[in-house]
PDB file of C-alpha atoms in Angstrom:
ATOM      1  CA  ARG A   1     145.490  99.661 165.502  1.00 56.00           C
ATOM      2  CA  THR A   2     142.859 101.270 163.350  1.00 58.00           C
ATOM      3  CA  SER A   3     139.417  99.841 163.119  1.00 70.00           C
ATOM      4  CA  GLY A   4     138.132  98.477 159.832  1.00 72.00           C
ATOM      5  CA  CYS A   5     135.262 100.977 159.890  1.00 77.00           C
ATOM      6  CA  PHE A   6     137.683 103.944 160.054  1.00 78.00           C
ATOM      7  CA  THR A   7     139.773 102.551 157.188  1.00 85.00           C
ATOM      8  CA  LEU A   8     136.667 102.046 155.044  1.00 88.00           C
ATOM      9  CA  ALA A   9     135.485 105.602 155.761  1.00 86.00           C
ATOM     10  CA  ALA A  10     138.906 107.033 154.882  1.00 89.00           C
ATOM     11  CA  MET A  11     139.044 105.076 151.623  1.00 91.00           C
ATOM     12  CA  THR A  12     135.510 106.157 150.701  1.00 90.00           C
ATOM     13  CA  ALA A  13     136.378 109.799 151.394  1.00 90.00           C
ATOM     14  CA  ALA A  14     139.544 109.525 149.296  1.00 93.00           C
ATOM     15  CA  VAL A  15     137.654 108.010 146.346  1.00 93.00           C
ATOM     16  CA  ALA A  16     134.932 110.677 146.638  1.00 92.00           C
ATOM     17  CA  ALA A  17     137.571 113.426 146.671  1.00 94.00           C
ATOM     18  CA  LEU A  18     139.209 111.968 143.561  1.00 96.00           C
ATOM     19  CA  VAL A  19     135.863 111.810 141.743  1.00 95.00           C
ATOM     20  CA  VAL A  20     135.133 115.447 142.681  1.00 96.00           C
ATOM     21  CA  LEU A  21     138.575 116.570 141.524  1.00 96.00           C
ATOM     22  CA  ALA A  22     138.437 114.589 138.264  1.00 97.00           C
ATOM     23  CA  SER A  23     134.950 115.824 137.353  1.00 97.00           C
ATOM     24  CA  LEU A  24     135.904 119.408 138.259  1.00 97.00           C
ATOM     25  CA  LEU A  25     138.965 119.277 136.007  1.00 97.00           C
ATOM     26  CA  ARG A  26     136.993 117.664 133.189  1.00 97.00           C
ATOM     27  CA  THR A  27     134.223 120.266 133.409  1.00 97.00           C
ATOM     28  CA  ALA A  28     136.697 123.145 133.548  1.00 97.00           C
ATOM     29  CA  CYS A  29     139.117 121.954 130.858  1.00 97.00           C
ATOM     30  CA  LEU A  30     136.884 120.212 128.310  1.00 95.00           C
ATOM     31  CA  ASP A  31     135.615 122.202 125.336  1.00 95.00           C
ATOM     32  CA  PRO A  32     131.929 122.680 126.201  1.00 96.00           C
ATOM     33  CA  GLY A  33     130.836 122.744 122.548  1.00 93.00           C
ATOM     34  CA  ILE A  34     132.072 126.015 121.087  1.00 93.00           C
ATOM     35  CA  MET A  35     130.800 126.594 117.556  1.00 90.00           C
ATOM     36  CA  PRO A  36     133.385 127.798 115.030  1.00 89.00           C
ATOM     37  CA  ARG A  37     132.987 131.434 114.059  1.00 86.00           C
ATOM     38  CA  GLY A  38     131.957 132.403 110.572  1.00 78.00           C
ATOM     39  CA  ASP A  39     133.649 134.871 108.281  1.00 72.00           C
ATOM     40  CA  PRO A  40     132.596 138.476 108.873  1.00 67.00           C
ATOM     41  CA  LEU A  41     129.557 139.391 106.803  1.00 59.00           C
ATOM     42  CA  PRO A  42     128.828 142.739 105.189  1.00 61.00           C
ATOM     43  CA  ALA A  43     126.537 144.913 107.313  1.00 61.00           C
ATOM     44  CA  LEU A  44     123.768 144.859 104.689  1.00 59.00           C
ATOM     45  CA  GLU A  45     123.701 141.039 104.703  1.00 61.00           C
ATOM     46  CA  VAL A  46     123.559 140.931 108.525  1.00 57.00           C
ATOM     47  CA  PHE A  47     120.667 143.418 108.451  1.00 60.00           C
ATOM     48  CA  SER A  48     118.828 141.262 105.898  1.00 64.00           C
ATOM     49  CA  ILE A  49     119.269 138.108 108.015  1.00 58.00           C
ATOM     50  CA  LEU A  50     118.106 139.862 111.191  1.00 59.00           C
ATOM     51  CA  LYS A  51     115.091 141.335 109.371  1.00 62.00           C
ATOM     52  CA  THR A  52     114.129 137.866 108.075  1.00 61.00           C
ATOM     53  CA  ASN A  53     114.514 136.354 111.560  1.00 56.00           C
ATOM     54  CA  ARG A  54     112.123 138.880 113.082  1.00 56.00           C
ATOM     55  CA  ALA A  55     109.425 137.601 110.739  1.00 52.00           C
ATOM     56  CA  LYS A  56     110.045 133.999 111.909  1.00 54.00           C
ATOM     57  CA  PRO A  57     111.586 134.364 115.379  1.00 50.00           C
ATOM     58  CA  TYR A  58     111.729 130.652 116.231  1.00 47.00           C
ATOM     59  CA  SER A  59     113.049 129.255 112.948  1.00 50.00           C
ATOM     60  CA  HIS A  60     116.674 130.375 113.144  1.00 60.00           C
ATOM     61  CA  HIS A  61     118.847 132.556 115.272  1.00 73.00           C
ATOM     62  CA  PHE A  62     121.728 134.529 113.857  1.00 77.00           C
ATOM     63  CA  CYS A  63     124.571 135.608 116.122  1.00 83.00           C
ATOM     64  CA  ASP A  64     126.002 138.812 114.719  1.00 79.00           C
ATOM     65  CA  ILE A  65     129.027 138.531 117.035  1.00 86.00           C
ATOM     66  CA  CYS A  66     130.095 135.055 115.873  1.00 86.00           C
ATOM     67  CA  ASN A  67     128.607 135.451 112.364  1.00 82.00           C
ATOM     68  CA  ILE A  68     126.838 132.093 112.447  1.00 82.00           C
ATOM     69  CA  ALA A  69     123.256 130.946 112.051  1.00 76.00           C
ATOM     70  CA  CYS A  70     122.120 128.644 114.828  1.00 74.00           C
ATOM     71  CA  GLY A  71     119.041 126.512 114.276  1.00 63.00           C
ATOM     72  CA  SER A  72     116.606 126.303 117.169  1.00 63.00           C
ATOM     73  CA  ASP A  73     117.059 122.503 117.149  1.00 62.00           C
ATOM     74  CA  MET A  74     120.731 122.968 118.188  1.00 67.00           C
ATOM     75  CA  LYS A  75     119.793 125.012 121.255  1.00 78.00           C
ATOM     76  CA  ALA A  76     122.876 127.101 120.606  1.00 85.00           C
ATOM     77  CA  LYS A  77     123.308 130.359 122.441  1.00 89.00           C
ATOM     78  CA  HIS A  78     125.935 133.058 122.763  1.00 91.00           C
ATOM     79  CA  CYS A  79     127.699 133.338 126.132  1.00 94.00           C
ATOM     80  CA  LYS A  80     128.551 136.952 126.903  1.00 93.00           C
ATOM     81  CA  ARG A  81     131.255 135.933 129.362  1.00 95.00           C
ATOM     82  CA  CYS A  82     133.162 133.600 127.003  1.00 93.00           C
ATOM     83  CA  ASN A  83     132.174 135.507 123.854  1.00 94.00           C
ATOM     84  CA  ASN A  84     131.348 132.271 121.996  1.00 93.00           C
ATOM     85  CA  CYS A  85     128.266 130.471 120.712  1.00 92.00           C
ATOM     86  CA  LEU A  86     127.846 127.032 122.264  1.00 93.00           C
ATOM     87  CA  VAL A  87     125.761 124.008 121.281  1.00 91.00           C
ATOM     88  CA  GLY A  88     123.470 122.920 124.099  1.00 91.00           C
ATOM     89  CA  PHE A  89     124.363 125.954 126.223  1.00 92.00           C
ATOM     90  CA  ASP A  90     123.124 125.643 129.810  1.00 93.00           C
ATOM     91  CA  HIS A  91     124.943 128.381 131.731  1.00 95.00           C
ATOM     92  CA  HIS A  92     128.324 129.909 132.479  1.00 97.00           C
ATOM     93  CA  CYS A  93     129.573 128.504 135.783  1.00 96.00           C
ATOM     94  CA  GLU A  94     131.809 130.797 137.804  1.00 95.00           C
ATOM     95  CA  TRP A  95     132.815 127.905 140.066  1.00 94.00           C
ATOM     96  CA  VAL A  96     134.511 126.008 137.250  1.00 95.00           C
ATOM     97  CA  GLY A  97     135.384 129.074 135.165  1.00 95.00           C
ATOM     98  CA  ASN A  98     133.818 127.641 132.024  1.00 96.00           C
ATOM     99  CA  CYS A  99     130.513 127.355 130.235  1.00 97.00           C
ATOM    100  CA  VAL A 100     128.411 124.277 130.815  1.00 97.00           C
ATOM    101  CA  ALA A 101     127.075 123.003 127.499  1.00 95.00           C
ATOM    102  CA  LYS A 102     126.550 119.800 125.530  1.00 94.00           C
ATOM    103  CA  ARG A 103     130.079 118.370 125.661  1.00 96.00           C
ATOM    104  CA  ASN A 104     130.898 118.944 129.346  1.00 96.00           C
ATOM    105  CA  TYR A 105     127.373 118.646 130.792  1.00 97.00           C
ATOM    106  CA  PRO A 106     127.784 114.977 131.876  1.00 97.00           C
ATOM    107  CA  ALA A 107     130.992 115.843 133.764  1.00 97.00           C
ATOM    108  CA  TYR A 108     129.200 118.787 135.387  1.00 97.00           C
ATOM    109  CA  LEU A 109     126.354 116.530 136.554  1.00 97.00           C
ATOM    110  CA  LEU A 110     128.909 114.073 137.963  1.00 96.00           C
ATOM    111  CA  LEU A 111     130.574 116.982 139.772  1.00 96.00           C
ATOM    112  CA  LEU A 112     127.272 118.090 141.311  1.00 96.00           C
ATOM    113  CA  GLY A 113     126.348 114.550 142.303  1.00 94.00           C
ATOM    114  CA  SER A 114     129.731 113.752 143.800  1.00 93.00           C
ATOM    115  CA  ILE A 115     129.772 116.994 145.803  1.00 92.00           C
ATOM    116  CA  THR A 116     126.230 116.409 147.025  1.00 90.00           C
ATOM    117  CA  TYR A 117     126.514 112.737 147.925  1.00 82.00           C
ATOM    118  CA  GLY A 118     130.270 112.337 148.389  1.00 68.00           C
TER     119      GLY A 118
END
């Protein structure tokens, strides 16, 4: 016979493992908030935008790789690893193989919490 305490501990561990696995898959597979790329701009237009941005460095950011203007209120940033601009970019996580940004940030926090306390 197994004791009730052992059964409860095994069930708790199984639920914690499922939460870790589900949040890991969600963080890794969910689109983190990739911004659609713009059409390529002529070099002279890119130069003009970059020159204007230097005068007002905090008003707008232009990504010359993705050809999009990102307002500072979006907190968008280009990830060199994924080669995409992301809204609410936090970091690129090697453990999940994906960027952590606005859309998958809650799943990432659940993953961290479930690993820490599970």
